[in-house]
Coordinates of C-alpha atoms in Angstrom, one line a residue:
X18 CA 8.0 22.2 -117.2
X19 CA 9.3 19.7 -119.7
X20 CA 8.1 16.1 -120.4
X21 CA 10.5 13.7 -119.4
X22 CA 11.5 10.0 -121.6
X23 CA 13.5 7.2 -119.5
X24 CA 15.3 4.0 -120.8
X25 CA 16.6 1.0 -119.6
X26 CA 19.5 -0.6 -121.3
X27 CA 21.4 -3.4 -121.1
X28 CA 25.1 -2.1 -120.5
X29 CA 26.4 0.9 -118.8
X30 CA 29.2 0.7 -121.6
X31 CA 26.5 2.0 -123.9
X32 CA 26.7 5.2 -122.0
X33 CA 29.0 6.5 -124.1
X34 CA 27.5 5.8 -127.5
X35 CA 24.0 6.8 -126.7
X36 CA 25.6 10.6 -124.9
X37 CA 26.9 11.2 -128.2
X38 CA 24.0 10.0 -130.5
X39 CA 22.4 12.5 -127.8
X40 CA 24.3 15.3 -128.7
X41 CA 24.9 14.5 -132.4
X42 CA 21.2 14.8 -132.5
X43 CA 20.9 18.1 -131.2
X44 CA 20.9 17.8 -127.6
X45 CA 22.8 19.7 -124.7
X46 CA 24.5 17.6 -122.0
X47 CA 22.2 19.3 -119.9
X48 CA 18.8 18.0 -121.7
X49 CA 20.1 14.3 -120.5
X50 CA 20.9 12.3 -117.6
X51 CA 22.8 9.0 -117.1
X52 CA 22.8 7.6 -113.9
X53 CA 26.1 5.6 -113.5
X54 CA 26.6 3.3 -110.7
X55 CA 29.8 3.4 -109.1
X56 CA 29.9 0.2 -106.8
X57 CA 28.9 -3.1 -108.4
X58 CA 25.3 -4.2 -107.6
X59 CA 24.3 -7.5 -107.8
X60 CA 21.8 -8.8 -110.1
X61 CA 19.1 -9.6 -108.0
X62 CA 19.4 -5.9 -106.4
X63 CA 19.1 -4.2 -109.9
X64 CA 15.9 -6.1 -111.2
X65 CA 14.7 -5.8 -107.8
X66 CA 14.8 -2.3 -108.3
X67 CA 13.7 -2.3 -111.5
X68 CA 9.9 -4.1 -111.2
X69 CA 9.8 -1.9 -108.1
X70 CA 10.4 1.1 -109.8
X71 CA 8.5 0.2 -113.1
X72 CA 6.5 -1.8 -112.0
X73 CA 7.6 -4.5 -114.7
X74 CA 8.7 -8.0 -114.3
X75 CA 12.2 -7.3 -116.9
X76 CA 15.4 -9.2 -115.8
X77 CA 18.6 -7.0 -115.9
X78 CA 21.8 -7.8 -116.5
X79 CA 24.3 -6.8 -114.0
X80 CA 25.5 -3.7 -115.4
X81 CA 22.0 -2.1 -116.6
X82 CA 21.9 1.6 -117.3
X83 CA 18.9 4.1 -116.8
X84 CA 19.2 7.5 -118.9
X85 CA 16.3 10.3 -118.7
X86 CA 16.1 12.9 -121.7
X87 CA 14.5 16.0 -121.5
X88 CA 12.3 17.0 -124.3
X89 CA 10.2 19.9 -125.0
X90 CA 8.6 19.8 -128.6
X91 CA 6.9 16.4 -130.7
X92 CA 10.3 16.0 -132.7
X93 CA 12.8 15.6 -129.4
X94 CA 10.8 12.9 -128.6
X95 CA 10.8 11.1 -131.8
X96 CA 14.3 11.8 -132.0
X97 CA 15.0 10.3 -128.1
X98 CA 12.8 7.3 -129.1
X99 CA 14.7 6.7 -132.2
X100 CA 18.4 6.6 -130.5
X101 CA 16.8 4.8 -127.9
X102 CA 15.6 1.7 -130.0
X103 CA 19.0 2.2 -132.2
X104 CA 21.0 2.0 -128.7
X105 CA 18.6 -1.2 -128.1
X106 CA 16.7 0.2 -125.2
X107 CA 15.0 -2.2 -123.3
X108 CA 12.1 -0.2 -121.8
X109 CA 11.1 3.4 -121.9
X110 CA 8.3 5.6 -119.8
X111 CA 7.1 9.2 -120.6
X112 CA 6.6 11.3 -118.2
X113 CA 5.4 14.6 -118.7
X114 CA 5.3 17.7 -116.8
X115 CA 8.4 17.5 -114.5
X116 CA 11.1 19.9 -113.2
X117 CA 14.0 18.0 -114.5
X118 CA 15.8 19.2 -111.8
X119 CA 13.8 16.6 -110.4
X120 CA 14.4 13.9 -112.2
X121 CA 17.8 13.7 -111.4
X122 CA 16.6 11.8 -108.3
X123 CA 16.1 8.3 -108.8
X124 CA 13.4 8.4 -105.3
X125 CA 12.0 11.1 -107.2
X126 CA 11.2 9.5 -110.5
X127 CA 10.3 5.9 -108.4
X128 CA 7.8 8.0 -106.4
X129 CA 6.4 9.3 -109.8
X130 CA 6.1 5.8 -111.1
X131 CA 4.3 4.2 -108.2
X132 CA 2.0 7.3 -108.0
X133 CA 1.0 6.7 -112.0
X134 CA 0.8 2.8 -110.5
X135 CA -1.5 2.7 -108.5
X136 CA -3.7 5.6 -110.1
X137 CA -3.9 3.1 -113.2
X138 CA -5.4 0.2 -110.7
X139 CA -8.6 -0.1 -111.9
X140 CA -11.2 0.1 -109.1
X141 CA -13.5 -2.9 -108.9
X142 CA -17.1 -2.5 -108.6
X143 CA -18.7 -3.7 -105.6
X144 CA -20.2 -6.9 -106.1
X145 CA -23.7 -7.7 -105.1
X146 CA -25.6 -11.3 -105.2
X147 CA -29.3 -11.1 -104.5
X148 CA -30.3 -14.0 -106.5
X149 CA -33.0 -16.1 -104.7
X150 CA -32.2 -19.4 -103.8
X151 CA -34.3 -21.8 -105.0
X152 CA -32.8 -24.3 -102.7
X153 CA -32.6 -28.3 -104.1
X154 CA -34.7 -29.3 -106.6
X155 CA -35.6 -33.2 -108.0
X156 CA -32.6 -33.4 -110.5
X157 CA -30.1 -33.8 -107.3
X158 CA -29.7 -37.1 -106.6
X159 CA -27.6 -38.4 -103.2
X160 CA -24.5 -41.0 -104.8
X161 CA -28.1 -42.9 -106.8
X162 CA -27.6 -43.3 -110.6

């Protein structure tokens, strides 16, 4: 199993550029995924999906693209990092240990994310208040200055 980095961007024009920074920087076709949209989706749909997905409250733009890299060693990460923030990546999530057959589901990866969610919830301790009263004392004084 392989550890798994996604980015948001802002444009699916930039899929272009950041496939070939990809594979200028040593990376198969197959050790990346770009998921293009083909019908328009509005706006509100995307960032909808977005904080859903990520759990983050990040406004897209209406053409927003998601691409997942496969890495395997400390310096394809740094190096999918790197042309991520030089392609201007708006947010990025690690994930590691998954078939990236897998991750070429979108329900897939949003199943991942809200299972990593809600295992980071921190779990409040119960609260207990067994103070004793000491009910009202002289210093209360009824509308009398």
């Amino acid at each position: 199993m392989a550890s798994i980095i996604t980015g948001l961007f802002k444009s699916q024009t930039q899929a272009r550029k950041i496939s070939e920074d990809l594979e200028q920087a040593g990376f198969a076709s197959e050790d990346f995924i770009i998921y293009l949209q083909d019908k328009n989706v509005s706006k509100e749909v995307k960032t909808s999906i977005w904080q859903s997905f990520f759990r983050d409250q990040t406004k897209l733009e209406d053409d927003s693209l998601v691409v997942s890299v496969r890495v395997r060693t400390l310096e394809c990460e740094q190096k999918t990092y790197r042309i991520f923030e030089a392609n201007g990546v708006i947010r990025s999530h690690f994930f590691e240990n998954i078939r990236f057959r897998d991750a070429m589901s979108l329900q897939f990866l949003k199943r991942i994310v809200s299972l990593r969610a809600k295992s980071q919830i921190a779990r409040t301790p119960e609260v207990r208040h067994h103070e004793k009263a000491n009910g009202m004392n002289a210093e209360v004084t009824f509308g009398k200055t």
